[in-house]
Coordinates of C-alpha atoms in Angstrom, one line a residue:
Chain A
X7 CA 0.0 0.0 0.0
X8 CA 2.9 2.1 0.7
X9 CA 3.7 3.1 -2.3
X10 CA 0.1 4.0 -4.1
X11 CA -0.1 6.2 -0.9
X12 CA 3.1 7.9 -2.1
X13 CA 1.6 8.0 -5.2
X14 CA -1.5 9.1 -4.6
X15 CA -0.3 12.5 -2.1
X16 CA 2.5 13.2 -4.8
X17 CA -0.9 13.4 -7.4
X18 CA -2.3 15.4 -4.9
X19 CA -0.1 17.8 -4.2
X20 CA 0.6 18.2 -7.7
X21 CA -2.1 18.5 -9.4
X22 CA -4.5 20.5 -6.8
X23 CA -2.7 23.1 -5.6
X24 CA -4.9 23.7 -2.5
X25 CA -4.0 20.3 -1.3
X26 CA -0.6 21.3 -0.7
X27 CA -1.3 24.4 0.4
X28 CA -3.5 22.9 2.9
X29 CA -0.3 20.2 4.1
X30 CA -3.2 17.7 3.4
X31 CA -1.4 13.9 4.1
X32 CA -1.8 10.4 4.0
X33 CA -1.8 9.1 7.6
X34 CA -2.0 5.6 7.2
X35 CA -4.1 2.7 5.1
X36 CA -4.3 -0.8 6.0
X37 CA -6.5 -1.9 3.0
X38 CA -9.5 -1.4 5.0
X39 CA -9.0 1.9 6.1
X40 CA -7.6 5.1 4.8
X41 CA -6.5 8.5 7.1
X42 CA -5.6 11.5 6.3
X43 CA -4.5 14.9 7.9
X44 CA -3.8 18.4 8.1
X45 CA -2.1 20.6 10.4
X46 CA -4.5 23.3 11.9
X47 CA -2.6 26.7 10.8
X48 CA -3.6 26.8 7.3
X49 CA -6.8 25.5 7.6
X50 CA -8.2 28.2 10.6
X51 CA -10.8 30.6 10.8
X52 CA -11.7 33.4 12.1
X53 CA -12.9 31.2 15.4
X54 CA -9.8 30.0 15.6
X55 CA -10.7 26.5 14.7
X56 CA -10.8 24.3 11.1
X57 CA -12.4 26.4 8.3
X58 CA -15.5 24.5 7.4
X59 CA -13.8 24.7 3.5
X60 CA -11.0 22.9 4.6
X61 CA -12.6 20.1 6.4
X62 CA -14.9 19.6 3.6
X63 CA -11.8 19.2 1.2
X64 CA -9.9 17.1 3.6
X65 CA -13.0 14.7 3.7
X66 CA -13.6 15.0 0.1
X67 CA -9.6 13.9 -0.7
X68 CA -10.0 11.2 1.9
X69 CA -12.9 10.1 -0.1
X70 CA -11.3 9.7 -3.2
X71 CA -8.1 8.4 -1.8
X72 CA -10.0 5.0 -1.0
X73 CA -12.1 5.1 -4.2
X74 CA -8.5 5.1 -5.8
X75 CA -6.8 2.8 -3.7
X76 CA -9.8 0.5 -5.0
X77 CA -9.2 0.9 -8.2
X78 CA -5.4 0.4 -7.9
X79 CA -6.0 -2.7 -6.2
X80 CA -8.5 -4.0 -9.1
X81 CA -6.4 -3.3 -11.7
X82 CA -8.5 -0.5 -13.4
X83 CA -8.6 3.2 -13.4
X84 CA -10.4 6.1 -14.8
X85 CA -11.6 9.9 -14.4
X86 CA -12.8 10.0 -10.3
X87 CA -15.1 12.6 -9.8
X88 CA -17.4 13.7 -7.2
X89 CA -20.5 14.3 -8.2
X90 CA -23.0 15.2 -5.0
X91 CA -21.8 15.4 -1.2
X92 CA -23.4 15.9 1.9
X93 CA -21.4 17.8 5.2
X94 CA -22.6 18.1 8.4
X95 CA -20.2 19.6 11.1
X96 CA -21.3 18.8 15.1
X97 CA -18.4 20.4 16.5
X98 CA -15.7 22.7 16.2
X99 CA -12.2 21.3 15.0
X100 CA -9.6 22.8 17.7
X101 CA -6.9 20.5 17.4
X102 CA -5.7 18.3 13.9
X103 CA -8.2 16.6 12.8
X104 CA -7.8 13.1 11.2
X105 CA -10.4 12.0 8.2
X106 CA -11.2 8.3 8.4
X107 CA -12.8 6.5 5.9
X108 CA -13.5 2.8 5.7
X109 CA -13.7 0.4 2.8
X110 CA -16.8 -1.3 4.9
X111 CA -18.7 2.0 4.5
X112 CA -18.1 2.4 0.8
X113 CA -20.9 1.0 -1.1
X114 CA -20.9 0.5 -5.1
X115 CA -19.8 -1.9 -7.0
X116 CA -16.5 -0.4 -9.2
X117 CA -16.3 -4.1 -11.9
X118 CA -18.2 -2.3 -14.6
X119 CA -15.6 0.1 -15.5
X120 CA -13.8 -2.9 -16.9
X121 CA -16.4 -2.8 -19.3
X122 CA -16.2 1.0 -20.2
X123 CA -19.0 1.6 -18.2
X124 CA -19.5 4.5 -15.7
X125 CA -20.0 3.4 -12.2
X126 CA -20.6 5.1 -8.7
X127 CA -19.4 4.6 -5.4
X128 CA -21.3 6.6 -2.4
X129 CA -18.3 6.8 0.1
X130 CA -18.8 8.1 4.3
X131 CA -15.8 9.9 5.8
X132 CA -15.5 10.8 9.2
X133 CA -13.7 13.7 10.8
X134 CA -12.1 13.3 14.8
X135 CA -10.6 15.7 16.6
X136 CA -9.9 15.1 20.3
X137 CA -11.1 11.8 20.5
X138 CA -14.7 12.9 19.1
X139 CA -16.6 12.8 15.9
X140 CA -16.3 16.6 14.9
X141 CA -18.3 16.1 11.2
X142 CA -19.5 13.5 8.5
X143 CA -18.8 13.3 5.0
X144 CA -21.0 11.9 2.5
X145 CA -20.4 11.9 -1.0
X146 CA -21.2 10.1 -4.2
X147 CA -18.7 9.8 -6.7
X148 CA -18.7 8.9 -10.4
X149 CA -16.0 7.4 -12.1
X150 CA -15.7 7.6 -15.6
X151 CA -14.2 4.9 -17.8
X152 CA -10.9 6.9 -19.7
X153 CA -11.5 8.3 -23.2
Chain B
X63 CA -22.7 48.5 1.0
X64 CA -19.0 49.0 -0.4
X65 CA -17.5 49.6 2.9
X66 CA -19.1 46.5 4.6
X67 CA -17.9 44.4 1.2
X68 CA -14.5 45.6 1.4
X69 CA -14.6 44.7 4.9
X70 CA -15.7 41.2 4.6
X71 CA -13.3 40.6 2.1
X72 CA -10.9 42.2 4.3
X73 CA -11.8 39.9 7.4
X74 CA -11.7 36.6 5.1
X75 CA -8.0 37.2 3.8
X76 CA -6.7 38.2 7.5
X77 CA -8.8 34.8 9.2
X78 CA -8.9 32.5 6.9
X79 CA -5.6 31.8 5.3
X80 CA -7.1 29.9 2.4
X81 CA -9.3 32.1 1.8
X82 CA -6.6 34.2 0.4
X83 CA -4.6 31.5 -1.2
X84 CA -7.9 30.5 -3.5
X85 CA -7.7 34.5 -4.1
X86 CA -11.2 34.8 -3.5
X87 CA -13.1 37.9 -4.5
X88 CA -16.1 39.8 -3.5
X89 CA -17.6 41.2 -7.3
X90 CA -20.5 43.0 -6.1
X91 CA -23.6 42.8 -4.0
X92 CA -26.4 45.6 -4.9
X93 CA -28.5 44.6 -1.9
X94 CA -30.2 41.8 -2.8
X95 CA -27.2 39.6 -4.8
X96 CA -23.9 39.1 -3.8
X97 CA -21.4 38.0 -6.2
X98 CA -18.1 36.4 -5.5
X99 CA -15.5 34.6 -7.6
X100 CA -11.7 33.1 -7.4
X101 CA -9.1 32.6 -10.1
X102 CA -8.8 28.8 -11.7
X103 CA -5.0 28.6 -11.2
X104 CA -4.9 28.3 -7.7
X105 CA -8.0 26.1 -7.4
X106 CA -7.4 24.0 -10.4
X107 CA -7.4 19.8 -10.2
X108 CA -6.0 16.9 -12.1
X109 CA -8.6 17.3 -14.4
X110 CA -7.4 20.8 -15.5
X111 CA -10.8 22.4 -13.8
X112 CA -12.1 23.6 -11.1
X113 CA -11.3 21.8 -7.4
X114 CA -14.4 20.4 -6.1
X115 CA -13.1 21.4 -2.7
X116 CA -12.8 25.1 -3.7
X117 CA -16.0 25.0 -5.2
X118 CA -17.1 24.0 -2.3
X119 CA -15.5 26.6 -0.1
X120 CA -16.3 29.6 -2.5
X121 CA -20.2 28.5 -2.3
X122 CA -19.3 28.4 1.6
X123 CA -17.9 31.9 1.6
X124 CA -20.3 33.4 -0.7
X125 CA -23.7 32.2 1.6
X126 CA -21.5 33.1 4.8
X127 CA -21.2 36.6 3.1
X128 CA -24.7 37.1 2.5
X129 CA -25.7 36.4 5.7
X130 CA -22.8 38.6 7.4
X131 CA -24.3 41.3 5.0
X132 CA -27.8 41.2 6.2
X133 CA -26.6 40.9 10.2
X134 CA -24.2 44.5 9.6
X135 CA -28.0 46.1 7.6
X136 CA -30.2 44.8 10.5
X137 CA -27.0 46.2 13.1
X138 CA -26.5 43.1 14.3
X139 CA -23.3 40.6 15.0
X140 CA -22.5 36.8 16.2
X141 CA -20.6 34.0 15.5
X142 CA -21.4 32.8 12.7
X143 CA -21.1 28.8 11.7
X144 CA -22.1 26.3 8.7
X145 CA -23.5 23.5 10.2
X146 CA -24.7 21.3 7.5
X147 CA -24.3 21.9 3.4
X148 CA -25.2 20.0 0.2
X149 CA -23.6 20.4 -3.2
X150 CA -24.6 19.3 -6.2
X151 CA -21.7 19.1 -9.3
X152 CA -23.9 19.2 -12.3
X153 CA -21.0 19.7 -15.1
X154 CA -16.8 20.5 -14.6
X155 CA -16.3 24.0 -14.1
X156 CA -13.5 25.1 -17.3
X157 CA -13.5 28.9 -16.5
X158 CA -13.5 31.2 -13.5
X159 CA -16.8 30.9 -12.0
X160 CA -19.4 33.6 -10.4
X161 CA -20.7 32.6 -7.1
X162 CA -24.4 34.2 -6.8
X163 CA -26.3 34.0 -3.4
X164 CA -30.0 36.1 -3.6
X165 CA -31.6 37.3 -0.4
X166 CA -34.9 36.2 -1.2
X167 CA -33.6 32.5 -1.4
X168 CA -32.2 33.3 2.3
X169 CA -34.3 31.7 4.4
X170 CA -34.9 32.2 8.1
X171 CA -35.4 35.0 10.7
X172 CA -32.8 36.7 12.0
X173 CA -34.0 39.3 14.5
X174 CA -34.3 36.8 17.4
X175 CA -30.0 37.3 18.0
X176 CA -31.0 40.8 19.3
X177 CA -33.1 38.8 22.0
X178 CA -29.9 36.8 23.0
X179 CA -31.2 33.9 21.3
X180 CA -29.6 31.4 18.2
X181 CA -30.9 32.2 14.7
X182 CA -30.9 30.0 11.3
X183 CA -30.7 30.3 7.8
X184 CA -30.9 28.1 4.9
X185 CA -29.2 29.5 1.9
X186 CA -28.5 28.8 -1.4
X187 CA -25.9 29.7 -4.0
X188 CA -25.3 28.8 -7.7
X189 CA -22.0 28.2 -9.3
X190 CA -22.1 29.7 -13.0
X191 CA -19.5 29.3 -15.2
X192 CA -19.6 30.0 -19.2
X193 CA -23.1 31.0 -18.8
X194 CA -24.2 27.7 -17.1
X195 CA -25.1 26.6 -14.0
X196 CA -22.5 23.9 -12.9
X197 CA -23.1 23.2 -9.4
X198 CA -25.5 24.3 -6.7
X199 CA -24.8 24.9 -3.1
X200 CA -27.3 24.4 0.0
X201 CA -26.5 25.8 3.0
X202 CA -27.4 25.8 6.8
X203 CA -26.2 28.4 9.0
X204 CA -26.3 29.2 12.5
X205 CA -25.7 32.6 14.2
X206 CA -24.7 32.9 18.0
X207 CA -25.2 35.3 20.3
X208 CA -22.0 37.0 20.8
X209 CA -21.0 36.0 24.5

């Protein structure tokens, strides 16, 4: 897994510009579950706790970290996409937060692409800070088979 | 309104540092619509458009704005907080986008927060870029009583 996680923050970081920006990283994934980061400094507002931007993006990246990781493990790719998501933030972020997101939760089945076909995963990421569940992510993504 | 605009965008660069990286912009508000937009180069993703993340997060602002907007005209302040959104991505955004948030899609009473008391609002913003609507934000905000 190692290295697709290297692979996958070096896209990041690369390629979107506010996920640098935002220090975003790869924590850890065990093949069941991914985690990510970010430090709290360039992600604070004016309360003096995480922007509610940056924990949506945080979630969002965690989100298609795993559909990727999928992918990767199956042999396939294509053009991941998120097409819909739900945020709901309980509490404020005043430390770190981590994203967790786990394979379990992901529901979609990902073959069809194979087949050039569209397909959709609906993927649930949540974000803890101080030992408590600060927000939930929920978003549907599309991938799209490559051109 | 200018003063209270350039204030805002004033207050979003100094407390929320990505904010200023995405180079967000307040275009006008005449009352009843504000407009806001950012750059594509700094919110630009692998697929050479628009960040879903800092779509996301200019929706975010944009609502936050509007309500800010209306609590300065009624001579009002709190703390205000997103505590649940939706977005829809209807089609990849290619060019700078417009933000647009109208007051009469702002729903929910404000005037209790002079009693002391917690207010709501539900608003909305569209995402146009090119001259089509390519994502739509929904919004829940809460206001608290400055303690």
């Amino acid at each position: 897994w190692t290295a697709w996680c290297q692979t996958l923050q070096q896209t990041w970081h690369d390629t979107i510009p506010l996920s640098a920006y935002m220090q975003l990283n790869i924590d850890n994934f065990d093949g069941y579950q991914l985690q990510c980061s970010a430090p709290l400094a360039p992600n604070i507002n004016l309360h003096h706790t995480m922007f509610a931007g940056s924990i949506y993006t945080l979630a969002t990246l965690t989100g298609w970290g795993l559909l990727y990781l999928q992918l990767q493990s199956l042999g396939l790719s294509g053009a991941q996409v998120l097409a819909e998501a739900n945020m709901r933030y309980f509490k404020p972020i005043k430390t770190a937060p981590q994203a967790i997101c786990r394979l379990a939760e992901a529901k979609g089945d990902l073959t069809a692409l194979s087949k050039g076909r569209k397909v959709q995963q609906q993927i649930r990421v949540e974000l803890h800070a101080d030992g408590e569940l600060c927000a939930e992510f929920n978003g549907r993504y599309a991938v799209l088979p490559e051109q």
